[in-house]
CSV table of C-alpha atoms in Angstrom, one decimal:
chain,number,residue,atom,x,y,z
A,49,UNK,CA,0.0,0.0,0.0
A,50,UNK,CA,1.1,3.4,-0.4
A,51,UNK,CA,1.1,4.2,3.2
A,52,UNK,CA,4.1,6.5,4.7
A,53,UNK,CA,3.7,6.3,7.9
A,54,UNK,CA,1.1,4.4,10.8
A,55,UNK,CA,0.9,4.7,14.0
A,56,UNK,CA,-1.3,3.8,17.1
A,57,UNK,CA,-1.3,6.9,19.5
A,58,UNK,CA,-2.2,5.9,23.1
A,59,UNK,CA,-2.8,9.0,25.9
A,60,UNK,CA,-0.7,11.2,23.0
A,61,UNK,CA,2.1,9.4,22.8
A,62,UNK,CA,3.3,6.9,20.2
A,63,UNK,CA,2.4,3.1,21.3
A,64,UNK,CA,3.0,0.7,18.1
A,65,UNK,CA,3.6,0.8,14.4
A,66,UNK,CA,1.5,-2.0,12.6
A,67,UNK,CA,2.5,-3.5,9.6
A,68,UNK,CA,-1.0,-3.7,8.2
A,69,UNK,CA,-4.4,-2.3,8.4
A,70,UNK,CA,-5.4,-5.4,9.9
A,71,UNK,CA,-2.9,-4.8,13.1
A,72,UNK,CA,-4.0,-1.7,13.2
A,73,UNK,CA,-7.3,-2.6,13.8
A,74,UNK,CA,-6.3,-5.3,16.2
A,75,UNK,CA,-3.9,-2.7,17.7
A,76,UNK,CA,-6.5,0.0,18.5
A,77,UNK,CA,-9.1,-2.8,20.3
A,78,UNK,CA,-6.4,-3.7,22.1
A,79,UNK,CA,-5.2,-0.8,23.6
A,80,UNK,CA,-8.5,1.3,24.0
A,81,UNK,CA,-9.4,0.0,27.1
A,82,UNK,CA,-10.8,3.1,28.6
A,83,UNK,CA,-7.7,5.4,27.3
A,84,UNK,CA,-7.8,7.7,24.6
A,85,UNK,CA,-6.4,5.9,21.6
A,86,UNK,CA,-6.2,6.4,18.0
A,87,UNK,CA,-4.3,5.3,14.9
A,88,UNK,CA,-3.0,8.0,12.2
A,89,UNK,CA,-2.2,6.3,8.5
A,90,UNK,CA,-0.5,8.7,6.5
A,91,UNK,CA,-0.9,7.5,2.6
A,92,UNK,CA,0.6,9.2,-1.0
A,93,UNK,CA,-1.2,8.8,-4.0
A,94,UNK,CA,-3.0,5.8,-2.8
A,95,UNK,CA,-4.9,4.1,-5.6
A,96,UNK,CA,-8.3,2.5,-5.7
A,97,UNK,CA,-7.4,-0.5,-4.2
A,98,UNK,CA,-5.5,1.0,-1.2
A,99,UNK,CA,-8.7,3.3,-0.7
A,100,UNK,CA,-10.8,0.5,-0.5
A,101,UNK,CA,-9.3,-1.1,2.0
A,102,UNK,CA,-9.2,2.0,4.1
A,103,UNK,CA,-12.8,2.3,3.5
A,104,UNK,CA,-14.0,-1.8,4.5
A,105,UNK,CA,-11.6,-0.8,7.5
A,106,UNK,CA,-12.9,1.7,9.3
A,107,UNK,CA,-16.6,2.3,7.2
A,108,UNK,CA,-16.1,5.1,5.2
A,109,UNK,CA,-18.8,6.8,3.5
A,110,UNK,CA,-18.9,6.1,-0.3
A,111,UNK,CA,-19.4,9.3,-1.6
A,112,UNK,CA,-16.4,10.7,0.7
A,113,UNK,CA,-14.1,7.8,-0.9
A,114,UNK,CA,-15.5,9.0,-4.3
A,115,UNK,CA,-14.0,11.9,-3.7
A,116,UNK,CA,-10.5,11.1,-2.7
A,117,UNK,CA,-10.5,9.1,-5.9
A,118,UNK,CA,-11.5,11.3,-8.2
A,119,UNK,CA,-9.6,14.1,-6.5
A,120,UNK,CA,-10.1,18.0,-7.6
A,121,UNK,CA,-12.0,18.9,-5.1
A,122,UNK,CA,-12.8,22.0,-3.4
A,123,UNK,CA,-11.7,23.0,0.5
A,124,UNK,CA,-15.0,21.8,2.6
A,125,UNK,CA,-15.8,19.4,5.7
A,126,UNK,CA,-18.5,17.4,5.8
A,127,UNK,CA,-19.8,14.9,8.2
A,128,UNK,CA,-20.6,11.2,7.5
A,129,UNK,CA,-22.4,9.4,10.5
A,130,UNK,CA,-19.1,9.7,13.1
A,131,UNK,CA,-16.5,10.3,10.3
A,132,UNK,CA,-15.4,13.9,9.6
A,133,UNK,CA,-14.6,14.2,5.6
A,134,UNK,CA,-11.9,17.5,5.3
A,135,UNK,CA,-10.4,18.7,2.1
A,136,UNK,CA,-7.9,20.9,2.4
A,137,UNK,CA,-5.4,23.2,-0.8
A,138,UNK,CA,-1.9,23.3,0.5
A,139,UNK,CA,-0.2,25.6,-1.7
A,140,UNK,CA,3.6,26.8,-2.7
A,141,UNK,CA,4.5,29.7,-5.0
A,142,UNK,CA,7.1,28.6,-7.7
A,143,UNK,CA,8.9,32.4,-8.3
A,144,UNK,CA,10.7,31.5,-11.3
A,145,UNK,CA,7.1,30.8,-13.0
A,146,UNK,CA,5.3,33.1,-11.0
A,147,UNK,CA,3.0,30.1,-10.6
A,148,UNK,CA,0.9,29.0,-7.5
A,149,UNK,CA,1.3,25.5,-7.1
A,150,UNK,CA,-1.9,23.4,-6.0
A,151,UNK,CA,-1.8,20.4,-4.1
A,152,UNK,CA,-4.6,18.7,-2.7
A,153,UNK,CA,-5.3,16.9,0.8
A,154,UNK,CA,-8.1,14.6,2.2
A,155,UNK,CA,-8.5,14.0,5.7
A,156,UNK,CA,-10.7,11.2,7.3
A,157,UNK,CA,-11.3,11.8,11.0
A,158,UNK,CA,-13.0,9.0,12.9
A,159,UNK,CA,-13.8,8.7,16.4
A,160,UNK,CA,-10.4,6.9,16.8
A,161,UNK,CA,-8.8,7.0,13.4
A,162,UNK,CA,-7.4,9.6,11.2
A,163,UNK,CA,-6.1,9.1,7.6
A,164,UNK,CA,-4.8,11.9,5.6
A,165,UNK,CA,-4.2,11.1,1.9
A,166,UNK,CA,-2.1,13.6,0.0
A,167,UNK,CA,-2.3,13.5,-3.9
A,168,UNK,CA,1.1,15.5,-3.7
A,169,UNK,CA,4.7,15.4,-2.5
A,170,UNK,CA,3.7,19.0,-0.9
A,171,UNK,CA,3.1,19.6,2.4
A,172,UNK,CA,5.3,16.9,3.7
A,173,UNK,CA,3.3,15.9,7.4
A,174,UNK,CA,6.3,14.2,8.6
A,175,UNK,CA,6.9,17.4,10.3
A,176,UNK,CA,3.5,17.9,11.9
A,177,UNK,CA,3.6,14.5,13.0
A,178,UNK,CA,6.9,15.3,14.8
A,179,UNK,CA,5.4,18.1,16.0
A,180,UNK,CA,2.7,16.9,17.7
A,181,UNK,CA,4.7,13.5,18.9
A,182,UNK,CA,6.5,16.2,21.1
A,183,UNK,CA,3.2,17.6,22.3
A,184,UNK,CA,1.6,14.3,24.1
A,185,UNK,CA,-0.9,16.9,25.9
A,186,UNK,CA,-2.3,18.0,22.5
A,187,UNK,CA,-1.7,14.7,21.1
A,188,UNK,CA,-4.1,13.4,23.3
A,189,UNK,CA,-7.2,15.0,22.1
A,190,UNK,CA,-7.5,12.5,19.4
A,191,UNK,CA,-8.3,12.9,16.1
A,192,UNK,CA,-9.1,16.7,16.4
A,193,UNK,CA,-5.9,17.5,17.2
A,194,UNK,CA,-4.2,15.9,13.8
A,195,UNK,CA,-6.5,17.9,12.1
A,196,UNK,CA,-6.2,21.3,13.9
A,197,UNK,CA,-1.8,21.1,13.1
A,198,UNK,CA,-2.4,20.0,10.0
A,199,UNK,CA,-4.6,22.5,9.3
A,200,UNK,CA,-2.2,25.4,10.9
A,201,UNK,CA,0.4,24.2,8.5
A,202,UNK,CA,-1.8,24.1,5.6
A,203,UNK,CA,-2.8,27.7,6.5
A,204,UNK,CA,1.1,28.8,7.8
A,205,UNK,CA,1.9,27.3,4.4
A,206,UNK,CA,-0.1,30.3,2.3
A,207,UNK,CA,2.4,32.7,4.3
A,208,UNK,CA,5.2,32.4,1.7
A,209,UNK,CA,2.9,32.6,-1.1
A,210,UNK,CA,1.8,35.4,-0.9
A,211,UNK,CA,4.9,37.2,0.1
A,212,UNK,CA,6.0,36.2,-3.4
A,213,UNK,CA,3.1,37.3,-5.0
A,214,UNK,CA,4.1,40.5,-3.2
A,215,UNK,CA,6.4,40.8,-4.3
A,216,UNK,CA,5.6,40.4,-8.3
A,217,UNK,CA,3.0,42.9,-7.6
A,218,UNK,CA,5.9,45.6,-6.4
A,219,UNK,CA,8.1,44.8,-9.5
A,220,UNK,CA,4.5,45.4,-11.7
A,221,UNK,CA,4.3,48.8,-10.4
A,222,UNK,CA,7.4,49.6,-11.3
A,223,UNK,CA,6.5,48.0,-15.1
A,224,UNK,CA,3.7,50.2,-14.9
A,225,UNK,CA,5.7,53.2,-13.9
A,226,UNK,CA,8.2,52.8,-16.5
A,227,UNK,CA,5.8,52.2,-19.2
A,228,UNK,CA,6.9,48.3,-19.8
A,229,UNK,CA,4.9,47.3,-22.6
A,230,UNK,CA,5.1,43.8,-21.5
A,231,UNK,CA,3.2,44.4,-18.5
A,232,UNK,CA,0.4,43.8,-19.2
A,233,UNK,CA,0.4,40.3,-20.1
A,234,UNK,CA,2.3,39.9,-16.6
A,235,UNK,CA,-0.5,41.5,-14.9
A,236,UNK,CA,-3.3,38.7,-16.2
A,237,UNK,CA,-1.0,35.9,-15.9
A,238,UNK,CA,-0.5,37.0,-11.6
A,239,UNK,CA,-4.4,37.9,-11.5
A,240,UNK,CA,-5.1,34.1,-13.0
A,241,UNK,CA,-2.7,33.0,-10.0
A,242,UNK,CA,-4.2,35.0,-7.2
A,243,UNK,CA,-7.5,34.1,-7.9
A,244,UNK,CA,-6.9,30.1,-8.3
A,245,UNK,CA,-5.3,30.7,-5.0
A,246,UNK,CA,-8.4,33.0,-3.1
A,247,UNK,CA,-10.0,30.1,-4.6
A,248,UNK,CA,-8.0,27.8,-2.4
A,249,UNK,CA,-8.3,30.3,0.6
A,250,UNK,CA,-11.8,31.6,0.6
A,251,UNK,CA,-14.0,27.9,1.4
A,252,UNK,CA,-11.9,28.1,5.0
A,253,UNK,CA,-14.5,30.3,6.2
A,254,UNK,CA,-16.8,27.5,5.4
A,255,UNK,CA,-14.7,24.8,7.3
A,256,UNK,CA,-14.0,27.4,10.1
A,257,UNK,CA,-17.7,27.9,10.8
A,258,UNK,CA,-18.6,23.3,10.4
A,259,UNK,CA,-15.8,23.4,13.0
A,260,UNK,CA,-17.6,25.9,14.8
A,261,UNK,CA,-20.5,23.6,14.6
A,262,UNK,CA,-18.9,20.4,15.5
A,263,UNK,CA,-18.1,22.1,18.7
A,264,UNK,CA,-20.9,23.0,19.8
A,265,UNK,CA,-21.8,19.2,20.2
A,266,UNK,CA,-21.4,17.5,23.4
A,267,UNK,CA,-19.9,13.9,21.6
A,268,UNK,CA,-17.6,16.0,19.1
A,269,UNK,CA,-16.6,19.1,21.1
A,270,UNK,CA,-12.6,18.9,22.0
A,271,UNK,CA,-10.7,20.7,25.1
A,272,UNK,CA,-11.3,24.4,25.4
A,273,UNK,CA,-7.3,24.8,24.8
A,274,UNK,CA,-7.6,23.0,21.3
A,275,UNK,CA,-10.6,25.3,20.3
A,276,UNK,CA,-8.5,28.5,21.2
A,277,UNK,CA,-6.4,26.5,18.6
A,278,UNK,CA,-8.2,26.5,16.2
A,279,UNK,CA,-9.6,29.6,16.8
A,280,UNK,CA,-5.7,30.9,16.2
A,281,UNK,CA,-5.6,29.2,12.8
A,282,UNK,CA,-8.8,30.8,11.6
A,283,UNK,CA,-7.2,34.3,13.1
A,284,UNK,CA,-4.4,33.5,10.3
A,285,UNK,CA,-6.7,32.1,7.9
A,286,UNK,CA,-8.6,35.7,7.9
A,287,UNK,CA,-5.5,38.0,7.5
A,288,UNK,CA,-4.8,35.4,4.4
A,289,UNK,CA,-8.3,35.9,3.1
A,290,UNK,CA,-8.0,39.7,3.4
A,291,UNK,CA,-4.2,40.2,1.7
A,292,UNK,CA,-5.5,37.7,-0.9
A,293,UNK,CA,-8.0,40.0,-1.8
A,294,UNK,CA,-6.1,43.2,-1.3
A,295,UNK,CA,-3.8,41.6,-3.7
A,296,UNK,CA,-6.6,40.9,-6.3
A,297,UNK,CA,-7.9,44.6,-6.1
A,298,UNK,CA,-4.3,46.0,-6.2
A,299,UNK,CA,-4.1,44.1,-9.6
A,300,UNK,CA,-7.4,45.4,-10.9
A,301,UNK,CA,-6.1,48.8,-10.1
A,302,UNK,CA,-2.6,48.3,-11.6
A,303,UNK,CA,-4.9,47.0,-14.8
A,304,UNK,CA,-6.6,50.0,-14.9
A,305,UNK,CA,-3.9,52.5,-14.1
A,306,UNK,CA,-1.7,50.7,-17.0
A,307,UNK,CA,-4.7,50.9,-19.3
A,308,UNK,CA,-5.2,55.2,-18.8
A,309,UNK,CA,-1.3,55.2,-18.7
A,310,UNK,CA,-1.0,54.1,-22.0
A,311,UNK,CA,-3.9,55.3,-23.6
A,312,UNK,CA,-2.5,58.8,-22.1
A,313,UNK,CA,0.5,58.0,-24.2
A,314,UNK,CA,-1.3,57.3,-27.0
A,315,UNK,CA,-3.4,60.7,-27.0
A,316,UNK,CA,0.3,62.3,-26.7
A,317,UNK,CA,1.8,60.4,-29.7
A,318,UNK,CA,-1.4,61.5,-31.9
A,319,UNK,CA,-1.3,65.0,-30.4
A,320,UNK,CA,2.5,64.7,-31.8
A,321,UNK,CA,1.6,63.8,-34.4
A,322,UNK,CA,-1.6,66.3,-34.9
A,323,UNK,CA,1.5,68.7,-34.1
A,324,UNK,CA,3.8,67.5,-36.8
A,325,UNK,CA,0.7,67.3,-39.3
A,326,UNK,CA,0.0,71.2,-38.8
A,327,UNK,CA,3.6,72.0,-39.3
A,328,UNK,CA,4.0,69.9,-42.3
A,329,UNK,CA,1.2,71.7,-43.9
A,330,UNK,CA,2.0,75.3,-43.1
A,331,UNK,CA,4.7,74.5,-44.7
A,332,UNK,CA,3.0,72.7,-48.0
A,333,UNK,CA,1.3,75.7,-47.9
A,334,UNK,CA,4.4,78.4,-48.5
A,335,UNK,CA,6.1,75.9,-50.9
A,336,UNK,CA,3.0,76.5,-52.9
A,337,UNK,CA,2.2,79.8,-52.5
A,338,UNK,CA,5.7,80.4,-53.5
A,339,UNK,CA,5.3,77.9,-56.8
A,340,UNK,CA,2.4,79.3,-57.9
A,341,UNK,CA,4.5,83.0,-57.7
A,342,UNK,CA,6.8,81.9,-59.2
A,343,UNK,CA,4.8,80.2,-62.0
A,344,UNK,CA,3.1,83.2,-63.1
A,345,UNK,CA,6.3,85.5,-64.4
A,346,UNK,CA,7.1,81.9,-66.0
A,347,UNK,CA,4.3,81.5,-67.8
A,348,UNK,CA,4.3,85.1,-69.6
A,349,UNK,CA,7.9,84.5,-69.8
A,350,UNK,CA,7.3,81.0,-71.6
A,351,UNK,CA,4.3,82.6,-74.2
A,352,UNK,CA,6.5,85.4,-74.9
A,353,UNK,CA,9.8,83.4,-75.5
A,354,UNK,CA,8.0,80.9,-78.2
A,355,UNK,CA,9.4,83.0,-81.0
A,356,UNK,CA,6.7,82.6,-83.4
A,357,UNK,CA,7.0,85.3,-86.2
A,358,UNK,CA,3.5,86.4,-86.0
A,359,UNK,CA,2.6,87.4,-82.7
A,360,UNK,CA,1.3,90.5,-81.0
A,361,UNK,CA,2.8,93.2,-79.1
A,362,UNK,CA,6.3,91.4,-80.8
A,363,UNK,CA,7.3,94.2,-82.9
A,364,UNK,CA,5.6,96.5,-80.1
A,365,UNK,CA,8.3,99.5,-78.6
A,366,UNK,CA,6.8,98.8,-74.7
A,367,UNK,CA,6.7,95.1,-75.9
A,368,UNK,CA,9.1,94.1,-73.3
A,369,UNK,CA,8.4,96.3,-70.3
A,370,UNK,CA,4.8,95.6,-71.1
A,371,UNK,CA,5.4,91.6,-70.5
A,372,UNK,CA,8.0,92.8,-67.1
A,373,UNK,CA,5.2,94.8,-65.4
A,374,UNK,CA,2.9,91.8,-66.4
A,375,UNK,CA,5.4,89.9,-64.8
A,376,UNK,CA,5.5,91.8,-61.7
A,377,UNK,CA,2.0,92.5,-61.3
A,378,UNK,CA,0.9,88.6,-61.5
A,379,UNK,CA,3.2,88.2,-58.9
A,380,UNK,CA,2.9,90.8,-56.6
A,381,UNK,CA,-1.4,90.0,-57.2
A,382,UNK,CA,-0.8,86.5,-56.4
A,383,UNK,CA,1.3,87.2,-53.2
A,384,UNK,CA,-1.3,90.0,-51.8
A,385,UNK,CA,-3.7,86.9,-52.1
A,386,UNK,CA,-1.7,84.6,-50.6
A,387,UNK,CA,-0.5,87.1,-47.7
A,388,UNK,CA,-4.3,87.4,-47.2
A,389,UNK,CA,-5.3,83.9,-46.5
A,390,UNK,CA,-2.2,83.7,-44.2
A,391,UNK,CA,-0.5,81.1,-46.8
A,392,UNK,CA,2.7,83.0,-46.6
């Protein structure tokens, strides 16, 4: 089977290691004689056959055993008879991707079993096993305290995260800033991340308030000390929530912001352009006023100058300051005109 670790826990402290599911079962009637004992089987990617025989063992619920093998589930707890169902997202940010990393974990709680079933090498529970192994006190409050610790590490776990989501955010701003133009594909790749995790995040309120519930009921409700526990974790589990979000809405913003930004720069590069447009044709507009002056001396110039030998005013004595005045005039005519419509 693929199963890491077992244990039979008797008054909190560790009493036996069975070989087999059988022994543990054998184990726990033989050492629950009036003390509070408990077996914890640890599995990794179990398959179907392994959670079947977890289920004959201790009765689990069908549909809760459906969803351990079909996996992708959401973070809930639900309640089967006297078996507590828990899913819970540990999660681990990879920087070099900027890429939350999912995992998923299922947690049976019996009234003196627990079996947590990870589909992933992440969280490890080696360590909150070790933890609580030096913590007989806590230990000893059964299966509620397994699920309180690992619950706290799944929670502590989201601390890292999002200190490096963070920290992408503060390197965006500066994108933003400095007018990156690959920014904003960065900022919808991060916004996809932060919101698979809130999705991760946000269902603990859920489990917080079952837990709430549970307690409340004489045959389920755990020391007072292990509900200020819990009520610690969901503390941390609410300032997650909240700079979860405040991350989401910061990215919205930064969207938004980068959106004006560059349409700002946009609205400058056409007014530059507007600019350049105005200038280019003020100019057009001398190079033709000044064409079309000059065009007028040369076309008396060119009708005069065709040297035909009948033609009038040729033998004329004014002939030639006739055609300069002509000259002159057309131009000086064509110049008042332009002068007037501001051309030149």
């Amino acid at each position: 089977m693929s199963v890491v670790d077992n244990a039979v826990y008797v008054d909190g402290r560790r009493a036996e290691e069975p070989e087999s599911l059988d022994q543990t079962v054998e184990t726990l009637q033989r050492c629950g004689n009036g003390k509070e004992t408990f077996c914890w089987i640890g599995m990794l990617r179990p398959g179907p056959d392994d959670i079947k025989a977890i289920e004959h063992e201790f009765g689990l619920h069908e549909l809760a055993v459906e969803d351990t093998l079909h996996g992708h589930q959401r973070p809930k707890l639900e309640r089967y008879g006297d078996t507590e169902f828990a899913v819970l997202r540990p999660a681990r940010y990879v920087d070099e991707d900027e890429e939350v990393e999912l995992g998923e974990l299922h947690l049976f709680l019996g009234p003196d079993f627990v079996v947590t079933v990870r589909h992933a090498e992440e969280p490890d529970l080696a360590g909150v096993r070790r933890r609580l192994e030096r913590d007989p006190e806590l230990l000893a409050h059964g299966p509620f305290a397994v699920f309180y610790a690992v619950l706290d590490k799944v929670v502590d776990d989201y601390g890292p995260v999002l200190d490096g989501l963070q920290d992408d955010v503060d390197q965006i701003e500066d994108q933003v800033w400095n007018a990156d133009p690959a920014v904003s594909r960065r900022i919808y790749k991060l916004t996809r991340e932060v919101i698979e995790f809130q999705r991760a995040v946000d269902p603990l309120v859920e489990i917080f308030d079952e837990l709430r519930n549970r307690f409340g009921k004489q045959s389920t409700t755990p020391d007072l000390e292990l509900r200020r526990l819990v009520r610690d974790v969901q503390d941390h589990a609410t300032r997650v929530r909240e700079r979860t979000q405040g991350l989401r809405d910061l990215l919205t913003n930064l969207l938004t912001v980068n959106s004006t930004l560059v349409a700002q720069r946009q609205n400058e590069e056409m007014t530059h352009l507007t600019e350049a447009g105005y200038v280019q044709n003020e100019q057009m507009k001398k190079v033709s006023s000044w064409a079309a002056i000059a065009f007028a001396p040369s076309l008396v110039a060119g009708i005069y100058g065709m040297n035909f030998a009948h033609m009038p005013e040729l033998q004329w004595r004014f002939g030639y300051p006739y055609a300069l005045g002509l000259m002159l005039a057309l131009a000086l005519l064509l110049y008042a005109l332009f002068k007037r419509k501001d051309w030149l």
